[in-house]
XYZ file of C-alpha atoms in Angstrom:
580
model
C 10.485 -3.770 -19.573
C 14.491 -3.956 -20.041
C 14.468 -3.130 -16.352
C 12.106 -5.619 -15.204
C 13.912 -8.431 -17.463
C 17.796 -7.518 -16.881
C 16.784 -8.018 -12.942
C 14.763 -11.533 -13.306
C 16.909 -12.473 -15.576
C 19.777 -11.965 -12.722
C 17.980 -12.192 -9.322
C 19.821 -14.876 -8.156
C 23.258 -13.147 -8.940
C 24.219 -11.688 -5.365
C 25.510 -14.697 -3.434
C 27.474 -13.935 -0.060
C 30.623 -15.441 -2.172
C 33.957 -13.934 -3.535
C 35.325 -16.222 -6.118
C 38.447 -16.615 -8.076
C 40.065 -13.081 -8.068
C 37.614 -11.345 -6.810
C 38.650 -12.324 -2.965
C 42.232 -9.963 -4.136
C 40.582 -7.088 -4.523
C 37.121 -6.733 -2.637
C 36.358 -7.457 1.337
C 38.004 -6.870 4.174
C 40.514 -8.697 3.880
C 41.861 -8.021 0.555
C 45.219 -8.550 -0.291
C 45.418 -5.949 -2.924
C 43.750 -2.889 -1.169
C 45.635 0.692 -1.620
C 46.745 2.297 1.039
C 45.193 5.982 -0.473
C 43.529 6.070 -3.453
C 46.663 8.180 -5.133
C 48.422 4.626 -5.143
C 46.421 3.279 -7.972
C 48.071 5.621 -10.203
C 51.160 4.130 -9.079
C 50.920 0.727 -9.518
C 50.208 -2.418 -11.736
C 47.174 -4.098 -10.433
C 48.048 -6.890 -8.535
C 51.187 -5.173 -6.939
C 53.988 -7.249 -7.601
C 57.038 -6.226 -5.747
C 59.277 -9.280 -7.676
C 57.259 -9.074 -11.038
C 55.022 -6.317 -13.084
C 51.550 -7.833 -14.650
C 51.711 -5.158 -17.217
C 47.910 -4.408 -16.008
C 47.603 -0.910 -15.725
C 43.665 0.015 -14.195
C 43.809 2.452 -11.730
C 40.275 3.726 -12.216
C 39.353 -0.060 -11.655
C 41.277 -0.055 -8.482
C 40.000 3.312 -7.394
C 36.161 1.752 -7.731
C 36.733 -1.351 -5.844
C 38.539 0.114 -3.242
C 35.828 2.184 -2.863
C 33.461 -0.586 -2.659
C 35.499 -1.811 -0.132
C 35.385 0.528 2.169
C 32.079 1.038 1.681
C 30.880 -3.082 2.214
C 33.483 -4.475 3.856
C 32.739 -8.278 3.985
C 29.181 -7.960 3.115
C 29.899 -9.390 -0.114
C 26.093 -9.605 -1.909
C 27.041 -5.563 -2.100
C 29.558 -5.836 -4.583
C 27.387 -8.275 -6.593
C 24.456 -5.953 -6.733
C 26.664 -3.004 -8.135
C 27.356 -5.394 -11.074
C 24.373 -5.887 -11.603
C 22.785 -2.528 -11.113
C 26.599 -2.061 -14.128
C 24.705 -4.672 -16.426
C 21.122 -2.479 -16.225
C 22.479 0.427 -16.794
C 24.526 -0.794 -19.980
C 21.418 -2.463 -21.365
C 19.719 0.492 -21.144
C 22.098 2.591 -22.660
C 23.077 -0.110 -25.416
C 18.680 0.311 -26.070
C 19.172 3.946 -26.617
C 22.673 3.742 -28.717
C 21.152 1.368 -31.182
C 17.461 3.528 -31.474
C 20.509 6.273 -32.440
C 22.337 3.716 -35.007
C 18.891 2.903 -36.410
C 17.998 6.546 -37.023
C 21.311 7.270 -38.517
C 20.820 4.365 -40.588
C 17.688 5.898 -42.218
C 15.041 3.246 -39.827
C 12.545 5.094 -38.362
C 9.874 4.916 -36.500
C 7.923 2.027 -34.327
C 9.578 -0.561 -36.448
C 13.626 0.562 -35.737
C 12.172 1.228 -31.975
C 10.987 -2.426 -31.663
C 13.996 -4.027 -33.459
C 16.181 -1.868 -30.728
C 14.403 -3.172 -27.721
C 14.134 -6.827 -28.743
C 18.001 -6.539 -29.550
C 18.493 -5.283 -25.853
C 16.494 -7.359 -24.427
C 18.556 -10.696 -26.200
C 21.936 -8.667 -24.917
C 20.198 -8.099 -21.146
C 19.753 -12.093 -20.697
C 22.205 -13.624 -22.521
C 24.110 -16.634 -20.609
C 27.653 -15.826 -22.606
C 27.704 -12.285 -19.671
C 27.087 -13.961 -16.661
C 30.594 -14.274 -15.705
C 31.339 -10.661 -16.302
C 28.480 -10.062 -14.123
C 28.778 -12.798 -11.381
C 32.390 -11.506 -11.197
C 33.773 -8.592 -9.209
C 36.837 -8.703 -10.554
C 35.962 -8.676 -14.145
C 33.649 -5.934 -14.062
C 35.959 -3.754 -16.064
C 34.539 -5.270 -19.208
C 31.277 -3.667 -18.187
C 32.676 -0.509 -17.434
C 34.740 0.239 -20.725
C 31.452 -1.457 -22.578
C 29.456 1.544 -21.205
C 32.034 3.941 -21.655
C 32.384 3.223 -25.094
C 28.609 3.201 -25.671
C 28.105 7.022 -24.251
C 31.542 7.834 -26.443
C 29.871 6.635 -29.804
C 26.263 7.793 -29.118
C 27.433 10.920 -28.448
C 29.774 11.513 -31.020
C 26.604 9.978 -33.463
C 24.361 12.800 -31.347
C 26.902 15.518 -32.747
C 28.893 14.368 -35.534
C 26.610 16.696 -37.962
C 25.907 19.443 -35.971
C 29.151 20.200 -33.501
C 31.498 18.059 -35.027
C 34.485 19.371 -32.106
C 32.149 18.714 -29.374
C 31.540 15.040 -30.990
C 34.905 13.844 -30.927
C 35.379 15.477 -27.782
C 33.751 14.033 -25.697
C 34.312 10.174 -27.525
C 37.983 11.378 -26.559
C 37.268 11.576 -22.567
C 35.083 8.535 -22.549
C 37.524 6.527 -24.546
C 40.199 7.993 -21.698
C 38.508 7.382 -19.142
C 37.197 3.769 -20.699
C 41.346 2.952 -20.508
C 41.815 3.865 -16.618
C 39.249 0.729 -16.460
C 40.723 -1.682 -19.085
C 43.400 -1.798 -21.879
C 41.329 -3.745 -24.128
C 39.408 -0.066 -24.451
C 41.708 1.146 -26.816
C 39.921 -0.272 -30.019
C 37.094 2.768 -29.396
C 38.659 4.812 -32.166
C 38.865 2.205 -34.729
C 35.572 1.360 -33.820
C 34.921 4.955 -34.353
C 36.360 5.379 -37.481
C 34.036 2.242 -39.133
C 30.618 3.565 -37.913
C 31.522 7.258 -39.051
C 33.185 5.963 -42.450
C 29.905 3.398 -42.980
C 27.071 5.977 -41.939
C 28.610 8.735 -43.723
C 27.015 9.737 -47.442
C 29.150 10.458 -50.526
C 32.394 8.911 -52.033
C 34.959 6.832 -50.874
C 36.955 10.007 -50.098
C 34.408 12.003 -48.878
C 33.955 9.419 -46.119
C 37.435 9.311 -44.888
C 37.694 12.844 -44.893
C 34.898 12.625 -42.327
C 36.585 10.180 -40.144
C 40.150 11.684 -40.028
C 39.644 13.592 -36.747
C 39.678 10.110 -35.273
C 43.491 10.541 -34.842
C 42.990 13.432 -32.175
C 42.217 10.450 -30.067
C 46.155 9.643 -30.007
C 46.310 12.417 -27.567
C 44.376 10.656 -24.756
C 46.045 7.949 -25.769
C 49.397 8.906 -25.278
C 48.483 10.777 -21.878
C 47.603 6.921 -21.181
C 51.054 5.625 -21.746
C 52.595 8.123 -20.273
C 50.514 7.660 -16.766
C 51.101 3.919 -17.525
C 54.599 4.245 -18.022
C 54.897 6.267 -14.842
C 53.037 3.946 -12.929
C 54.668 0.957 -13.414
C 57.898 3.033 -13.918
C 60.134 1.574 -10.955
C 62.656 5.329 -11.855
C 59.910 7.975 -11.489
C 59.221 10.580 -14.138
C 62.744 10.173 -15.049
C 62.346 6.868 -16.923
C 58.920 7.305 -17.970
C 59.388 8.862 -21.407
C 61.577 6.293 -22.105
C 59.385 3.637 -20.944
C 56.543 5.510 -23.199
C 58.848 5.253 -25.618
C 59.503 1.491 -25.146
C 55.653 1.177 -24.839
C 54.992 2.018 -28.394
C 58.061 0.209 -29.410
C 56.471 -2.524 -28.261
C 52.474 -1.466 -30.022
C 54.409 -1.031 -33.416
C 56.164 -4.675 -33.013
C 52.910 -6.321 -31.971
C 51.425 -4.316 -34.791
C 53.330 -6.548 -38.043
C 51.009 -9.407 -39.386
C 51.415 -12.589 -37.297
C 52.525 -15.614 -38.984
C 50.388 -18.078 -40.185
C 49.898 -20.426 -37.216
C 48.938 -17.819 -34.807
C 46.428 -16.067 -37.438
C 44.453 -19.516 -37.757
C 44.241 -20.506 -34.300
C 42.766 -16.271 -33.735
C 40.161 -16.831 -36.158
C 39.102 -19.935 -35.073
C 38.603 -18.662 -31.627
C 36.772 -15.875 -33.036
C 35.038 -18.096 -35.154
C 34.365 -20.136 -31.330
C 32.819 -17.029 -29.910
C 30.294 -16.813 -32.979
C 29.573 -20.254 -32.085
C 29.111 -19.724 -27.923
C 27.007 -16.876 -28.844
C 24.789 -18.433 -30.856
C 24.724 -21.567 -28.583
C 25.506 -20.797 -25.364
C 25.869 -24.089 -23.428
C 27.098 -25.802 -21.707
C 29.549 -22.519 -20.497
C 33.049 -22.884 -18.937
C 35.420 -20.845 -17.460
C 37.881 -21.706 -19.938
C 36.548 -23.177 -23.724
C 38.990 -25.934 -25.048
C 41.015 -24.755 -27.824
C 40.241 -24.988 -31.012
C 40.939 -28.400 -32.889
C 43.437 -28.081 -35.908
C 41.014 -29.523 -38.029
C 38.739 -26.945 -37.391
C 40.947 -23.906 -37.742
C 39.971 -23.739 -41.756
C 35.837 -24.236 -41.237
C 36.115 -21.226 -39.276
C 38.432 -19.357 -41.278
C 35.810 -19.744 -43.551
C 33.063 -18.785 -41.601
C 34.990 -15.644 -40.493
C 35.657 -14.867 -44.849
C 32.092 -15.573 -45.178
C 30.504 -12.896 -42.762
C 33.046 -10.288 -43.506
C 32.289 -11.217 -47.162
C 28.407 -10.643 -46.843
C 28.787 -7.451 -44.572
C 30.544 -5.444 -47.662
C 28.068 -6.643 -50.052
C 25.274 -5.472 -47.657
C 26.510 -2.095 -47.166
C 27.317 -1.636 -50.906
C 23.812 -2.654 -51.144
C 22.843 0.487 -48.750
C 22.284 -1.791 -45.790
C 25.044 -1.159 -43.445
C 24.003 -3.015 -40.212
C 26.106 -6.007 -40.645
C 28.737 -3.922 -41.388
C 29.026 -2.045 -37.863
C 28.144 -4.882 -36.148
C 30.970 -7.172 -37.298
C 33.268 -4.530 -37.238
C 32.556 -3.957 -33.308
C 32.781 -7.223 -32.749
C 36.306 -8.100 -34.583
C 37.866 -4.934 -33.743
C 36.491 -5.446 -29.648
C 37.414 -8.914 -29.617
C 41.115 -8.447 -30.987
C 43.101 -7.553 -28.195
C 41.658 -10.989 -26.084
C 42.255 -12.892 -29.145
C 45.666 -12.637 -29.063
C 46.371 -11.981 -32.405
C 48.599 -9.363 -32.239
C 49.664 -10.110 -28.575
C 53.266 -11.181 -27.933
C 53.109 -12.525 -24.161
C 53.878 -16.537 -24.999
C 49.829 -17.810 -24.292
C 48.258 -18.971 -27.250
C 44.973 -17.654 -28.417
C 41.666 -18.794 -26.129
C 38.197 -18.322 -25.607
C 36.849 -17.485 -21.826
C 33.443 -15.841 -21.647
C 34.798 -12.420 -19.998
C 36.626 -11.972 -23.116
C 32.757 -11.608 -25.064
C 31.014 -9.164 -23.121
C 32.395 -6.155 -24.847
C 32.610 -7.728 -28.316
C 29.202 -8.988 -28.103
C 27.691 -5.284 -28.475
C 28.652 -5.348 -31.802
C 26.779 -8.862 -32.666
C 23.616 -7.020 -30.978
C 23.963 -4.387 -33.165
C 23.619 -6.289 -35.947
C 20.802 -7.885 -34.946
C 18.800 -4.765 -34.420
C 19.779 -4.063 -38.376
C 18.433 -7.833 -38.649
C 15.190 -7.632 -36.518
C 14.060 -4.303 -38.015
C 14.757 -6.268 -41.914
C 12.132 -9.219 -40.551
C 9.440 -6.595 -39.009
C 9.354 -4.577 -42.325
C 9.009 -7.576 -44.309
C 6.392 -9.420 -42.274
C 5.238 -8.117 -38.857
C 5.713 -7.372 -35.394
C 3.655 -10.525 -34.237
C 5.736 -12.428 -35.663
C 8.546 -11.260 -34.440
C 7.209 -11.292 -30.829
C 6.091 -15.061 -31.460
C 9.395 -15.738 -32.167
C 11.235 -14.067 -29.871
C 9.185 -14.798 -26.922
C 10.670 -18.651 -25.964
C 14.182 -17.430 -26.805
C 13.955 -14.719 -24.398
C 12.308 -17.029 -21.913
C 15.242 -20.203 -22.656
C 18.433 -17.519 -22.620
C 17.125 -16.087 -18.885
C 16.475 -20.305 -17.602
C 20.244 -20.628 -18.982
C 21.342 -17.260 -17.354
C 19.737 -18.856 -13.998
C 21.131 -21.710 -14.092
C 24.916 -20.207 -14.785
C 24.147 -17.926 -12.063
C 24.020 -20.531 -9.729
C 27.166 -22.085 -10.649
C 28.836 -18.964 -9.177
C 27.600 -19.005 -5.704
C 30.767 -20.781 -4.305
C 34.490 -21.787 -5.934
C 33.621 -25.365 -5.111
C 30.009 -25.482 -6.646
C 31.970 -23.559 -9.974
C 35.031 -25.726 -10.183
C 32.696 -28.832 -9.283
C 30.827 -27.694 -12.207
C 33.324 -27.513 -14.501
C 34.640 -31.035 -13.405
C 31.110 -32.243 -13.921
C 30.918 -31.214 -17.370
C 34.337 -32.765 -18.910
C 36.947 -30.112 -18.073
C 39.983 -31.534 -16.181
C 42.822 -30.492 -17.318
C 45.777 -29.907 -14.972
C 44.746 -26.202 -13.997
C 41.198 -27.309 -13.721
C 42.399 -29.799 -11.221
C 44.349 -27.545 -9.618
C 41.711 -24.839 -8.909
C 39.209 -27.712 -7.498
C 41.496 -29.250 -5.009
C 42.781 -25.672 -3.952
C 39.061 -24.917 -3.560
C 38.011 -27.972 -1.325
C 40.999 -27.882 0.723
C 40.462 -24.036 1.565
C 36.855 -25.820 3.205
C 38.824 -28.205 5.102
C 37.102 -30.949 2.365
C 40.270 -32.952 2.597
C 38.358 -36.687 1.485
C 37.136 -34.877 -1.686
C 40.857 -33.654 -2.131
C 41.652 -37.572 -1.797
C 39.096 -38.580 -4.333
C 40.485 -36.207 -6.729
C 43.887 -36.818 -6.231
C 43.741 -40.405 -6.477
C 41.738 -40.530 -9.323
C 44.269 -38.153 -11.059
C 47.323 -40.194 -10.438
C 48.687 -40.094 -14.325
C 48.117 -36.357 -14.753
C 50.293 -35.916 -11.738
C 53.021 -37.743 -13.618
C 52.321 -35.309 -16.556
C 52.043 -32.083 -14.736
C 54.208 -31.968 -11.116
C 52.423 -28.381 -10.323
C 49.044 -30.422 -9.711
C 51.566 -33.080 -7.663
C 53.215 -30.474 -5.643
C 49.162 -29.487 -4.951
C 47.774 -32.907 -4.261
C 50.470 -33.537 -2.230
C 50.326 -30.628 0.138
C 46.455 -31.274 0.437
C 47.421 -34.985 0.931
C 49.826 -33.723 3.757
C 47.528 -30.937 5.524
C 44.775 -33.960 5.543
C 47.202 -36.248 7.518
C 47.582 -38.531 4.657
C 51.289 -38.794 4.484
C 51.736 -41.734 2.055
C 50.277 -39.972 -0.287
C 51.829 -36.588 0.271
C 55.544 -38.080 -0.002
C 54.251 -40.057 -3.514
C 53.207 -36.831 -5.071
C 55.908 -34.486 -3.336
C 58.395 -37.040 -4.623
C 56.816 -36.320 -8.233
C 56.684 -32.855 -8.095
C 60.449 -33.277 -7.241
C 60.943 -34.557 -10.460
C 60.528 -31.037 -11.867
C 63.683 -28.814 -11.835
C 61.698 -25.731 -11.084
C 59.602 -27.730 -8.237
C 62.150 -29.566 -6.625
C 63.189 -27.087 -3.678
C 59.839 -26.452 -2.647
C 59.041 -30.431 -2.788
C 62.111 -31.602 -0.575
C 61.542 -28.622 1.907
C 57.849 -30.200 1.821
C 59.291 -33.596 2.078
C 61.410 -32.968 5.033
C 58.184 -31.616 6.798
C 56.110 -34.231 6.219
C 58.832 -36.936 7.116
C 59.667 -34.513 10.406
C 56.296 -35.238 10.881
C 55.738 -38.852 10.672
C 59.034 -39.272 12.596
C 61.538 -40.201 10.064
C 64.437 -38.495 11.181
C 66.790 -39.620 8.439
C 64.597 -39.127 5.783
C 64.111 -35.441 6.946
C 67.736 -34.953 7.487
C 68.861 -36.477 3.908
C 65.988 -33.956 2.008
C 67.038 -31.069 4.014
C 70.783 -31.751 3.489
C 69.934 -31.965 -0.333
C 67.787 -28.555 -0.565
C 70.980 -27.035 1.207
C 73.469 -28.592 -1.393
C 70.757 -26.628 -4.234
C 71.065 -23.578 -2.288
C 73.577 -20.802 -3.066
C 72.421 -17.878 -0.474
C 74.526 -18.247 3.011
C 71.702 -17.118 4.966
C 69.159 -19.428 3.252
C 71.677 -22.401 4.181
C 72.042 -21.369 7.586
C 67.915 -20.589 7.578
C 67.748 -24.342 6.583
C 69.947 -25.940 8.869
C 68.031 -23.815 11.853
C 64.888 -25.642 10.559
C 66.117 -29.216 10.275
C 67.675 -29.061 13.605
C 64.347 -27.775 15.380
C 62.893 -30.721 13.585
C 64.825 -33.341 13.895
C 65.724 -32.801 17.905
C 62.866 -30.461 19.145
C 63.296 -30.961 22.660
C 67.404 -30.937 22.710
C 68.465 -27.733 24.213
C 72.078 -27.444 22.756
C 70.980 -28.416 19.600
C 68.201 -25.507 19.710
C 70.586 -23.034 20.796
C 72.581 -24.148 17.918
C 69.942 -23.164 15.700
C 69.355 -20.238 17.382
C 73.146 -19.506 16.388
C 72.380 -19.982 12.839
C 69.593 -17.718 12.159
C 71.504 -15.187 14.088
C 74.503 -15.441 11.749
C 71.143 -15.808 8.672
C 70.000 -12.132 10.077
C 73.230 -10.710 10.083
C 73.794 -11.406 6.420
C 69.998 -10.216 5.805
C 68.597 -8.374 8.681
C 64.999 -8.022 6.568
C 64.477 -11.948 6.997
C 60.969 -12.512 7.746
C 61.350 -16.266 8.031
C 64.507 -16.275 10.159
C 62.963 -14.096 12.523
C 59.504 -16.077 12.692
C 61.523 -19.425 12.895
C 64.051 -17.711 15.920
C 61.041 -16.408 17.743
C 59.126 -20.078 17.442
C 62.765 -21.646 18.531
C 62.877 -19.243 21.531
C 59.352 -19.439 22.571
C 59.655 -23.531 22.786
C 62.988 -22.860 25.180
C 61.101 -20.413 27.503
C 57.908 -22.883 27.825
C 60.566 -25.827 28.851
C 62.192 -23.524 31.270
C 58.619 -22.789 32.686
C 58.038 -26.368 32.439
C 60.712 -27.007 34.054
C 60.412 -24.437 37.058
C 57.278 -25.914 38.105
């Protein structure tokens, strides 16, 4: 049945579409291949030569590479290993909570029920659909069943080989990180469902749970990889980059202040929400309003509140649910992060976390079936199941294309500037330059606002032939002190272009005067004389001068060499032109 479901439920989730990142690391074409699979261990993940990410997934890398090789641009390949991912997690997440049920003391038909309509709820539910319509993010899927096999088995074992337990939740949780940092809650997760299903004192249960800090082994043979990896230095530098690693852990560790705890629990409090209503969906949720922040502080006191009085009651369900869910939900919550982006809620962020609201529901389901019946129950359960898969569809078939997704989100309220930004970049990669227009134009004051979407619109605006329009929003984007060399280089093109001579001269003459590099002037003064007087031979061999002296300075010049070889390839057609 959880078979049969989990694939209706996502049979239209295999589109011949790479979206979003996905096109960076899967196809034929991917930017961010490796070279040999040994590389992954050696680098960040997107491979940065100028910047690091700080994403360290080599065993991510290592998978999709292999996908790559194996389907190539057949693209509805990689979607059906995500979903084939999303089966084999619901089926697993059916067994783990049959295991939490037992443990629990619910036995029987009844606990067996409650764990299969639980799954079932998990297998269709809208809020995963972008984990699995998304190649990219399939991580969260992986270190979700990772950590499932890690805590059923150390449940399978905890009583009777205790070292084998905590073994083997210690390769799983290692292996869970090689897939996705946000894995390294699995001990604290740990340490909750061993403390709550153990019997006896308050001592007697941390006793039990104290050989969760063996895990700081794997953990540290983490860093260490991680700091080698990204470690420009080699082995040299990476125990002091460990080192600075856990520098950095025991910094982000202190309480945050005030503002930044609020706006965390409200978007935790904004995940209970999705989860419980999930639509419409977005790629991005707006963040929370400030007047809201308290409500859900509230609502966050209130469930933590009820879970202890549960389990002090003997029913412990809530308990390990919420704690899954708070502890799995931290790291994308940004509470104790410290990289500048405020906390906020995107559905990849819930797949992981929302194990721990299933669990609870099991507890939940199994409560209603011993106190009235399994008909019920079914009754009940029945149209959700049936309303979460239409919703699933329907999400599904947002993903079959960046412009039907980003259309979508347009649609249904959300355009803000990087909103914009994504939907022009997607129509104008489809050549869909009159939508681009309508966009643009209708988008004139949050151009003003934010120059990045200018700088956009008006290279769309210029690649569409629409020149008026490209020099207004080029000539806004200048207004920016970080966009304004890019924006008169684009200037000077587009008035090269049209004709303008002295326009093009006067913005190439004032990205010079911005420019410190000698070979970047020179590269610069190459261009604007090829544009200004393409068919004048002195005045090309002029240029020609320039870059020379430009590749002298910098003999790795990619730009100076592709703009020589376009300068010398016009001179040798006019010679041949000229000859005949």
């Amino acid at each position: 049945m959880l078979t049969l479901v989990t694939l209706l439920a996502f049979a239209n989730a295999w589109p011949d579409a790479l979206v979003l990142d996905d096109k960076m690391f899967a196809g034929e074409f991917r930017p961010n291949g490796l070279e040999s699979l040994t590389e992954a261990f050696n680098r960040d993940v997107w491979n940065h030569s100028y910047i690091s990410s700080g994403l360290y997934r080599p065993l991510l890398l290592i998978n999709l590479e292999l996908e790559s090789r194996l389907f190539g641009s057949w693209n509805q390949g990689y979607h059906l290993v995500n979903i084939a991912l999303h089966l084999l997690v619901t089926l697993l997440l059916y067994g783990f909570l049959r295991k939490l049920l037992q443990v629990a003391g619910k036995r029987g038909e009844h606990a067996n029920l409650a764990a299969l309509v639980a799954a079932l709820v998990f297998a269709v539910h809208p809020i995963h659909t972008e984990v699995v319509n998304s190649v990219f993010n399939r991580s969260s899927m992986q270190v979700a069943l990772l950590a499932i096999m890690g805590l059923w088995w150390l449940l399978h074992y905890l009583d009777s080989r205790p070292a084998r337990a905590w073994l083997g939740l210690g390769l799983s949780y290692f292996l869970a990180m090689g897939f996705k940092e946000s894995a390294a809650v699995i001990p604290g997760i740990a340490a909750v469902m061993v403390f709550v299903l153990t019997d006896g004192s308050f001592w007697a249960r941390t006793r039990r749970m104290l050989p969760v800090f063996w895990l700081l082994i794997p953990l540290g043979i983490y860093l260490f990889m991680r700091a080698h990896g990204l470690s420009a230095g080699g082995l040299e530098n990476a125990t002091s980059e460990v080192e600075e690693s856990l520098g950095i852990v025991l910094e982000q560790a202190r309480l945050p202040g005030t503002e930044v705890f609020l706006a965390a629990s409200a978007v935790i409090g904004q995940a209970m929400k999705v989860m419980a209503w999930p639509y419409p969906l977005f790629l991005y949720h707006e963040p929370v309003a400030d007047e809201l922040q308290i409500p859900y502080l509230v609502l966050n006191a209130v469930m933590i509140g009820s879970s202890i009085v549960l389990f002090l009651r003997g029913r412990p369900g809530l308990a390990i649910g919420l704690a899954f869910f708070y502890l799995a939900i931290i790291p994308a919550s940004r509470l104790l992060g410290s990289d500048g982006n405020p906390p906020h809620l995107a559905e990849r962020y819930l797949y992981f976390p929302s194990i721990g609201l299933t669990i609870a529901l099991a507890f939940a389901i199994c409560a209603i079936i011993q106190r009235f019946s399994p008909r019920l129950l079914i009754a009940l359960t029945l149209p959700l199941l049936l309303l979460l898969t239409a919703l699933t569809w329907e999400r599904n078939a947002d993903w079959t294309s960046e412009t039907f997704l980003f259309e979508t989100e347009y649609d249904r309220g959300h355009r803000g500037p990087g909103a914009l930004r994504l939907l022009i970049g997607a129509h104008g990669n489809s050549k869909n330059y009159p939508r681009v227009r309508e966009i643009c134009l209708a988008h004139v004051a949050e151009q003003e606002e934010y120059p990045r979407l200018a700088s956009n619109c008006g290279a769309m605006f210029a690649e569409g032939g629409d020149y008026e329009n490209a020099i207004r929003s080029m000539e806004m984007a200048a207004e920016n002190k970080r966009l304004r060399p890019g924006a008169l280089l684009n200037l000077a093109r587009i008035y090269s272009v049209m004709g303008n001579r002295e326009a093009s001269r006067d913005n190439y003459l004032k990205l010079r005067d911005m420019v410190s590099l000698p070979e970047a002037r020179l590269y610069l003064e190459a261009e604007m004389l090829l544009r200004s007087y393409p068919r004048n031979r002195d005045v090309l061999n002029r240029a020609i001068e320039h870059l020379d002296q430009a590749l002298q300075l910098r003999p790795e010049y990619p730009q100076a060499q592709a703009l020589r070889d376009e300068i010398t390839a016009l001179l040798e057609k006019a010679d041949a032109a000229k000859e005949h």
